[in-house]
């Protein structure tokens, strides 16, 4: 919250400075008939303000909305009470009860094309049960069943990173990165993988 407040203040600062410039520099120049100088200050101030806000929007605002969108699509922009799969995942995490996994797998099988289902399954295996082979398998199954090229590429990319970072399998990771590039070159993850295999 403090970071957000600080960023809002930083974004507002040039606007305040521009207001001060207009009030105490530009307006007196207009009264003394130095219109050209006044317009120069206004133009310069608007230019600096536009550049500053453009950089701030690119650095902070757009990534924020990207995270919100990603969370709503893959993280569930709804409460677990509204979604049996999310509710069961939360219960499994809380109780660390592997006996509930078969029921969870049944829910996953009922909607195989849903990216959230495979993401949750991979997360449960990795974070709750530290079962790395099953977590990798869930990511690869997500890549096989997801209904969009972007989602399939995303799962393959995540599987490659998982092999590299969690399983210390650099060769296997390279193979998956190459697969993302070969099968989904026009996706976001295809372009990201291309920077890693070249």
Tab-separated table of C-alpha atoms in Angstrom, residues 16-101:
chain	number	residue	atom	x	y	z
A	16	UNK	CA	1.797	19.980	-9.345
A	17	UNK	CA	5.056	21.419	-10.699
A	18	UNK	CA	3.340	22.334	-13.958
A	19	UNK	CA	0.508	24.064	-12.088
A	20	UNK	CA	3.102	26.055	-10.106
A	21	UNK	CA	4.893	26.976	-13.353
A	22	UNK	CA	1.682	28.256	-14.926
A	23	UNK	CA	0.601	30.221	-11.844
A	24	UNK	CA	3.889	31.867	-10.885
A	25	UNK	CA	5.927	32.009	-14.112
A	26	UNK	CA	3.658	31.860	-17.164
A	27	UNK	CA	0.810	34.080	-15.997
A	28	UNK	CA	3.099	36.995	-14.956
A	29	UNK	CA	4.783	36.779	-18.383
A	30	UNK	CA	1.405	37.135	-20.095
A	31	UNK	CA	0.756	40.274	-18.047
A	32	UNK	CA	4.068	41.777	-19.182
A	33	UNK	CA	3.374	40.975	-22.858
A	34	UNK	CA	6.130	38.332	-23.058
A	35	UNK	CA	3.788	35.911	-24.791
A	36	UNK	CA	6.514	34.029	-26.698
A	37	UNK	CA	8.410	33.228	-23.498
A	38	UNK	CA	5.186	32.229	-21.766
A	39	UNK	CA	4.234	29.870	-24.588
A	40	UNK	CA	7.757	28.415	-24.526
A	41	UNK	CA	7.379	27.585	-20.841
A	42	UNK	CA	3.952	26.069	-21.450
A	43	UNK	CA	5.161	23.945	-24.362
A	44	UNK	CA	8.237	22.770	-22.438
A	45	UNK	CA	6.183	21.985	-19.374
A	46	UNK	CA	3.596	20.010	-21.349
A	47	UNK	CA	6.370	18.077	-23.123
A	48	UNK	CA	8.142	17.149	-19.874
A	49	UNK	CA	4.813	16.253	-18.254
A	50	UNK	CA	3.825	14.002	-21.190
A	51	UNK	CA	7.186	12.189	-21.195
A	52	UNK	CA	7.133	11.737	-17.417
A	53	UNK	CA	3.584	10.389	-17.344
A	54	UNK	CA	4.236	8.159	-20.366
A	55	UNK	CA	7.226	6.563	-18.639
A	56	UNK	CA	5.269	6.166	-15.407
A	57	UNK	CA	2.309	4.564	-17.182
A	58	UNK	CA	4.642	2.195	-19.068
A	59	UNK	CA	6.582	1.274	-15.931
A	60	UNK	CA	3.794	1.050	-13.355
A	61	UNK	CA	0.245	1.321	-14.689
A	62	UNK	CA	0.393	-1.136	-17.610
A	63	UNK	CA	2.194	-3.882	-15.614
A	64	UNK	CA	-0.356	-3.432	-12.817
A	65	UNK	CA	-3.290	-3.966	-15.178
A	66	UNK	CA	-1.415	-6.890	-16.732
A	67	UNK	CA	-1.146	-8.534	-13.315
A	68	UNK	CA	-4.827	-7.887	-12.619
A	69	UNK	CA	-5.815	-9.431	-15.960
A	70	UNK	CA	-3.501	-12.402	-15.453
A	71	UNK	CA	-4.882	-12.949	-11.967
A	72	UNK	CA	-8.475	-12.878	-13.209
A	73	UNK	CA	-7.713	-15.392	-15.976
A	74	UNK	CA	-5.279	-17.772	-14.285
A	75	UNK	CA	-5.559	-16.939	-10.622
A	76	UNK	CA	-9.297	-16.901	-10.412
A	77	UNK	CA	-10.959	-13.524	-10.298
A	78	UNK	CA	-13.713	-15.050	-8.222
A	79	UNK	CA	-14.064	-16.431	-4.725
A	80	UNK	CA	-13.441	-20.079	-3.969
A	81	UNK	CA	-17.042	-20.381	-2.770
A	82	UNK	CA	-18.169	-19.843	-6.353
A	83	UNK	CA	-15.837	-22.465	-7.807
A	84	UNK	CA	-15.689	-26.080	-6.563
A	85	UNK	CA	-12.191	-26.560	-8.002
A	86	UNK	CA	-10.796	-23.478	-6.243
A	87	UNK	CA	-12.571	-24.428	-3.011
A	88	UNK	CA	-11.123	-27.948	-3.057
A	89	UNK	CA	-7.637	-26.649	-3.887
A	90	UNK	CA	-7.840	-24.308	-0.891
A	91	UNK	CA	-8.967	-27.179	1.327
A	92	UNK	CA	-6.141	-29.441	0.147
A	93	UNK	CA	-3.603	-26.679	0.797
A	94	UNK	CA	-4.972	-25.985	4.256
A	95	UNK	CA	-5.136	-29.635	5.342
A	96	UNK	CA	-2.233	-30.957	3.214
A	97	UNK	CA	-4.522	-33.915	2.604
A	98	UNK	CA	-3.362	-35.993	-0.367
A	99	UNK	CA	-6.442	-38.219	0.048
A	100	UNK	CA	-8.459	-35.414	-1.593
A	101	UNK	CA	-6.328	-35.429	-4.731
